[in-house]
mmCIF file of C-alpha atoms and ligand atoms in Angstrom:
data_model
loop_
_atom_site.group_PDB
_atom_site.id
_atom_site.type_symbol
_atom_site.label_atom_id
_atom_site.label_comp_id
_atom_site.label_asym_id
_atom_site.label_seq_id
_atom_site.Cartn_x
_atom_site.Cartn_y
_atom_site.Cartn_z
ATOM 1 C CA MET N 620 130.198 -38.638 -46.096
ATOM 2 C CA SER N 621 131.900 -38.617 -49.457
ATOM 3 C CA ARG N 622 133.040 -41.835 -51.014
ATOM 4 C CA THR N 623 136.596 -40.572 -50.938
ATOM 5 C CA ILE N 624 138.275 -37.559 -49.425
ATOM 6 C CA ASP N 625 141.314 -37.904 -51.675
ATOM 7 C CA LEU N 626 140.186 -35.644 -54.517
ATOM 8 C CA ARG N 627 143.538 -36.026 -56.266
ATOM 9 C CA ALA N 628 143.015 -39.784 -56.507
ATOM 10 C CA ASP N 629 139.940 -39.215 -58.719
ATOM 11 C CA ILE N 630 142.049 -37.425 -61.333
ATOM 12 C CA GLY N 631 143.453 -39.476 -64.198
ATOM 13 C CA GLU N 632 145.648 -36.861 -65.831
ATOM 14 C CA VAL N 633 146.760 -33.372 -64.862
ATOM 15 C CA LEU N 634 146.004 -31.454 -68.033
ATOM 16 C CA ILE N 635 147.247 -28.024 -66.923
ATOM 17 C CA SER N 636 149.530 -27.627 -63.925
ATOM 18 C CA GLU N 637 149.274 -24.942 -61.272
ATOM 19 C CA GLU N 638 152.474 -23.361 -62.639
ATOM 20 C CA ALA N 639 151.229 -23.357 -66.227
ATOM 21 C CA ILE N 640 147.954 -21.732 -65.160
ATOM 22 C CA ALA N 641 149.773 -19.018 -63.198
ATOM 23 C CA ALA N 642 152.103 -18.236 -66.102
ATOM 24 C CA ARG N 643 149.255 -18.025 -68.627
ATOM 25 C CA VAL N 644 147.051 -15.916 -66.353
ATOM 26 C CA ALA N 645 149.937 -13.448 -65.938
ATOM 27 C CA GLU N 646 150.295 -13.278 -69.737
ATOM 28 C CA LEU N 647 146.568 -12.673 -70.181
ATOM 29 C CA GLY N 648 146.703 -9.927 -67.560
ATOM 30 C CA ARG N 649 149.554 -8.216 -69.408
ATOM 31 C CA GLN N 650 147.661 -8.467 -72.698
ATOM 32 C CA VAL N 651 144.480 -6.983 -71.204
ATOM 33 C CA THR N 652 146.488 -4.213 -69.523
ATOM 34 C CA ALA N 653 148.142 -3.300 -72.827
ATOM 35 C CA ASP N 654 144.928 -3.480 -74.886
ATOM 36 C CA TYR N 655 142.833 -1.160 -72.720
ATOM 37 C CA ARG N 656 145.590 1.499 -72.453
ATOM 38 C CA GLY N 657 144.689 2.875 -69.041
ATOM 39 C CA GLU N 658 140.911 2.890 -69.625
ATOM 40 C CA PRO N 659 138.723 1.857 -66.679
ATOM 41 C CA LEU N 660 137.491 -1.706 -67.078
ATOM 42 C CA THR N 661 134.659 -3.705 -65.511
ATOM 43 C CA LEU N 662 135.377 -7.394 -65.085
ATOM 44 C CA VAL N 663 132.227 -9.495 -64.954
ATOM 45 C CA SER N 664 132.679 -13.079 -63.947
ATOM 46 C CA VAL N 665 130.253 -15.923 -63.854
ATOM 47 C CA LEU N 666 130.064 -17.883 -60.641
ATOM 48 C CA LYS N 667 130.957 -20.297 -59.438
ATOM 49 C CA GLY N 668 133.477 -21.831 -61.834
ATOM 50 C CA SER N 669 135.271 -18.594 -62.739
ATOM 51 C CA LEU N 670 136.032 -17.627 -59.143
ATOM 52 C CA PRO N 671 139.734 -18.649 -58.951
ATOM 53 C CA PHE N 672 140.446 -17.396 -62.480
ATOM 54 C CA MET N 673 138.807 -14.043 -61.761
ATOM 55 C CA ALA N 674 140.669 -13.675 -58.472
ATOM 56 C CA ASP N 675 144.030 -14.383 -60.123
ATOM 57 C CA LEU N 676 143.415 -12.475 -63.356
ATOM 58 C CA MET N 677 142.250 -9.256 -61.698
ATOM 59 C CA ARG N 678 145.527 -9.070 -59.777
ATOM 60 C CA GLN N 679 147.486 -9.295 -63.044
ATOM 61 C CA ILE N 680 145.657 -6.364 -64.642
ATOM 62 C CA GLU N 681 147.130 -2.916 -64.089
ATOM 63 C CA LEU N 682 144.112 -0.751 -64.878
ATOM 64 C CA PRO N 683 141.430 0.951 -62.793
ATOM 65 C CA VAL N 684 139.262 -2.162 -62.493
ATOM 66 C CA ARG N 685 135.773 -2.635 -61.136
ATOM 67 C CA ILE N 686 134.360 -6.125 -60.652
ATOM 68 C CA ASP N 687 130.884 -7.569 -60.721
ATOM 69 C CA LEU N 688 129.626 -11.116 -60.377
ATOM 70 C CA MET N 689 126.772 -13.012 -61.944
ATOM 71 C CA GLU N 690 125.611 -16.503 -61.225
ATOM 72 C CA VAL N 691 123.716 -18.586 -63.730
ATOM 73 C CA SER N 692 122.516 -22.137 -63.914
ATOM 74 C CA SER N 693 121.285 -24.046 -66.907
ATOM 75 C CA TYR N 694 117.947 -25.792 -66.839
ATOM 76 C CA GLY N 695 117.656 -29.464 -67.495
ATOM 77 C CA GLY N 696 121.332 -30.143 -68.146
ATOM 78 C CA THR N 697 123.310 -32.933 -66.528
ATOM 79 C CA ALA N 698 126.487 -32.743 -64.439
ATOM 80 C CA THR N 699 128.580 -32.861 -67.616
ATOM 81 C CA GLU N 700 126.306 -31.304 -70.281
ATOM 82 C CA SER N 701 124.834 -27.824 -70.411
ATOM 83 C CA SER N 702 121.348 -27.370 -71.865
ATOM 84 C CA GLY N 703 121.701 -23.783 -73.051
ATOM 85 C CA LEU N 704 118.568 -22.704 -71.213
ATOM 86 C CA VAL N 705 120.012 -20.262 -68.765
ATOM 87 C CA ARG N 706 118.521 -18.973 -65.541
ATOM 88 C CA ILE N 707 120.048 -15.937 -63.835
ATOM 89 C CA ILE N 708 120.463 -16.680 -60.141
ATOM 90 C CA LYS N 709 122.444 -13.540 -59.367
ATOM 91 C CA ASP N 710 122.371 -10.470 -61.571
ATOM 92 C CA LEU N 711 124.896 -7.630 -61.885
ATOM 93 C CA SER N 712 124.924 -5.362 -58.871
ATOM 94 C CA ALA N 713 125.663 -2.138 -60.806
ATOM 95 C CA SER N 714 124.935 -0.687 -64.238
ATOM 96 C CA ILE N 715 127.431 -1.413 -67.014
ATOM 97 C CA ALA N 716 125.983 1.183 -69.415
ATOM 98 C CA GLY N 717 128.856 3.046 -71.069
ATOM 99 C CA GLU N 718 131.494 0.842 -69.395
ATOM 100 C CA HIS N 719 134.160 -1.291 -71.031
ATOM 101 C CA VAL N 720 133.260 -4.815 -69.928
ATOM 102 C CA LEU N 721 135.380 -7.942 -69.979
ATOM 103 C CA LEU N 722 133.394 -11.108 -69.345
ATOM 104 C CA VAL N 723 135.580 -13.603 -67.478
ATOM 105 C CA GLU N 724 134.625 -17.258 -67.934
ATOM 106 C CA ASP N 725 136.072 -20.556 -66.783
ATOM 107 C CA ILE N 726 135.317 -22.627 -69.880
ATOM 108 C CA ILE N 727 133.467 -22.425 -73.164
ATOM 109 C CA ASP N 728 132.105 -25.786 -74.232
ATOM 110 C CA THR N 729 128.978 -25.670 -76.426
ATOM 111 C CA GLY N 730 128.993 -21.884 -76.052
ATOM 112 C CA LEU N 731 125.265 -21.852 -75.272
ATOM 113 C CA THR N 732 125.665 -20.329 -71.803
ATOM 114 C CA LEU N 733 127.937 -17.575 -73.054
ATOM 115 C CA ASN N 734 125.793 -16.916 -76.105
ATOM 116 C CA TYR N 735 122.907 -16.144 -73.773
ATOM 117 C CA LEU N 736 125.072 -14.015 -71.462
ATOM 118 C CA VAL N 737 126.588 -11.979 -74.284
ATOM 119 C CA ARG N 738 123.135 -11.068 -75.593
ATOM 120 C CA TYR N 739 121.987 -10.240 -72.089
ATOM 121 C CA LEU N 740 124.987 -7.997 -71.364
ATOM 122 C CA ARG N 741 124.886 -6.299 -74.794
ATOM 123 C CA GLY N 742 121.304 -5.329 -73.941
ATOM 124 C CA LYS N 743 122.705 -3.269 -71.076
ATOM 125 C CA ASN N 744 124.617 -1.016 -73.496
ATOM 126 C CA PRO N 745 128.238 -1.324 -72.384
ATOM 127 C CA ALA N 746 130.783 0.812 -74.289
ATOM 128 C CA SER N 747 132.427 -2.469 -75.313
ATOM 129 C CA LEU N 748 132.132 -6.137 -74.436
ATOM 130 C CA ARG N 749 134.948 -8.636 -74.785
ATOM 131 C CA ILE N 750 135.269 -12.236 -73.682
ATOM 132 C CA CYS N 751 138.075 -13.850 -71.733
ATOM 133 C CA THR N 752 137.979 -17.570 -71.034
ATOM 134 C CA LEU N 753 140.542 -19.676 -69.253
ATOM 135 C CA LEU N 754 139.645 -22.819 -71.189
ATOM 136 C CA ASP N 755 138.207 -23.325 -74.641
ATOM 137 C CA LYS N 756 136.830 -26.671 -75.789
ATOM 138 C CA PRO N 757 136.061 -25.887 -79.447
ATOM 139 C CA ALA N 758 135.162 -29.462 -80.437
ATOM 140 C CA ARG N 759 131.619 -29.210 -79.098
ATOM 141 C CA ARG N 760 130.778 -25.616 -80.034
ATOM 142 C CA LEU N 761 127.123 -25.062 -81.016
ATOM 143 C CA ALA N 762 127.003 -21.258 -80.796
ATOM 144 C CA GLU N 763 129.624 -19.048 -82.406
ATOM 145 C CA ILE N 764 131.429 -17.043 -79.728
ATOM 146 C CA PRO N 765 133.984 -14.332 -80.480
ATOM 147 C CA VAL N 766 136.684 -15.172 -77.918
ATOM 148 C CA ASP N 767 139.055 -12.233 -77.372
ATOM 149 C CA TYR N 768 141.323 -13.782 -74.723
ATOM 150 C CA ARG N 769 141.852 -17.526 -74.356
ATOM 151 C CA GLY N 770 143.995 -19.234 -71.747
ATOM 152 C CA PHE N 771 144.185 -22.735 -73.162
ATOM 153 C CA GLU N 772 142.486 -24.735 -75.872
ATOM 154 C CA ILE N 773 141.690 -28.199 -74.545
ATOM 155 C CA PRO N 774 140.465 -31.450 -76.135
ATOM 156 C CA ASP N 775 136.924 -32.744 -75.727
ATOM 157 C CA GLN N 776 137.337 -34.118 -72.211
ATOM 158 C CA PHE N 777 135.455 -33.278 -69.046
ATOM 159 C CA VAL N 778 137.833 -31.409 -66.772
ATOM 160 C CA VAL N 779 137.723 -30.324 -63.136
ATOM 161 C CA GLY N 780 139.771 -28.164 -60.805
ATOM 162 C CA TYR N 781 140.733 -24.477 -60.571
ATOM 163 C CA GLY N 782 137.050 -23.637 -60.179
ATOM 164 C CA LEU N 783 135.557 -26.315 -62.408
ATOM 165 C CA ASP N 784 133.356 -28.922 -60.778
ATOM 166 C CA TYR N 785 131.761 -32.281 -61.187
ATOM 167 C CA GLY N 786 128.709 -32.441 -58.928
ATOM 168 C CA GLU N 787 130.019 -29.317 -57.117
ATOM 169 C CA ARG N 788 133.255 -31.028 -56.137
ATOM 170 C CA TYR N 789 136.901 -30.603 -57.173
ATOM 171 C CA ARG N 790 136.664 -26.793 -57.540
ATOM 172 C CA ASN N 791 139.443 -26.392 -54.981
ATOM 173 C CA LEU N 792 142.088 -28.346 -56.891
ATOM 174 C CA ARG N 793 145.003 -26.089 -57.861
ATOM 175 C CA PHE N 794 145.338 -27.612 -61.345
ATOM 176 C CA VAL N 795 143.007 -28.597 -64.178
ATOM 177 C CA GLY N 796 142.672 -32.343 -64.554
ATOM 178 C CA VAL N 797 140.629 -35.034 -66.246
ATOM 179 C CA LEU N 798 138.388 -37.123 -64.021
ATOM 180 C CA ARG N 799 138.784 -40.877 -64.070
ATOM 181 C CA PRO N 800 135.831 -42.468 -65.905
ATOM 182 C CA GLU N 801 135.057 -44.583 -62.793
ATOM 183 C CA VAL N 802 134.062 -41.395 -60.978
ATOM 184 C CA TYR N 803 131.179 -40.797 -63.411
ATOM 185 C CA SER N 804 129.839 -44.304 -63.192
ATOM 186 C CA ALA N 805 130.358 -44.916 -59.455
ATOM 187 C CA PRO N 806 127.230 -44.768 -57.295
ATOM 188 C CA GLU N 807 127.281 -42.030 -54.625
HETATM 189 P P1 IMP R 1540 128.499 -24.388 -72.342
HETATM 190 O O1 IMP R 1540 127.194 -23.657 -72.219
HETATM 191 O O2 IMP R 1540 128.315 -25.763 -72.955
HETATM 192 O O3 IMP R 1540 129.571 -23.602 -73.069
HETATM 193 O O4 IMP R 1540 129.005 -24.730 -70.897
HETATM 194 C C1 IMP R 1540 129.394 -23.775 -70.029
HETATM 195 C C2 IMP R 1540 129.393 -24.265 -68.598
HETATM 196 O O5 IMP R 1540 129.336 -25.702 -68.510
HETATM 197 C C3 IMP R 1540 130.699 -23.879 -67.961
HETATM 198 O O6 IMP R 1540 130.644 -22.564 -67.435
HETATM 199 C C4 IMP R 1540 130.872 -24.961 -66.930
HETATM 200 O O7 IMP R 1540 130.152 -24.631 -65.740
HETATM 201 C C5 IMP R 1540 130.246 -26.187 -67.551
HETATM 202 N N1 IMP R 1540 131.265 -27.029 -68.221
HETATM 203 C C6 IMP R 1540 131.448 -27.229 -69.539
HETATM 204 N N2 IMP R 1540 132.468 -28.082 -69.775
HETATM 205 C C7 IMP R 1540 132.958 -28.415 -68.544
HETATM 206 C C8 IMP R 1540 134.038 -29.272 -68.103
HETATM 207 O O8 IMP R 1540 134.797 -29.897 -68.875
HETATM 208 N N3 IMP R 1540 134.206 -29.356 -66.769
HETATM 209 C C9 IMP R 1540 133.430 -28.702 -65.847
HETATM 210 N N4 IMP R 1540 132.422 -27.899 -66.217
HETATM 211 C C10 IMP R 1540 132.180 -27.760 -67.555
HETATM 212 MG MG1 MG R 1541 129.420 -26.780 -63.347
#
């Protein structure tokens, strides 16, 4: 059993409310809709963290949209640090050659994961490849990433909720919040 079932109690500060997320996602959807001018678009999201963002964003885009999902994990990282060595657990299910692709991410931290993914997807010869991230934590960037659509820039804090996890938990919170430091140090 988990130490606590009150996930909300583990959150110190709500950084981005459910309402603020919804409003920003709607804005991003309008921007994407306007930019692609009726062109068909393939949204590629990266499981599992991007799942709620993808589900909400796709419904705010008024274009002929196709979706595909990838899942990656990074080798040798910790629960709060990515290593940049990426393993593809689930690949695209259809070709993206000649397609306009928008990569939908939950968060860019060091940028190492996305740097790998961008190279990988470019190798599949899409007509274009742009990047949309809900959260951007620029303070710790190690790889330069051209971000086309950004929901929120956040400070260098480890956040959970709206898809983001710590040890696979908290993904189901409706907001983005900062975990209390005790949660990191507490034994399971
Ligand atoms: P990056 O390779 O350092 O940019 O990290 C990318 C991945 O690390 C994200 O897709 C998340 O899964 C995870 N990550 C980075 N920062 C956070 C955070 O603050 N909370 C939860 N997961 C994070
Ligand atoms: Mg994670």
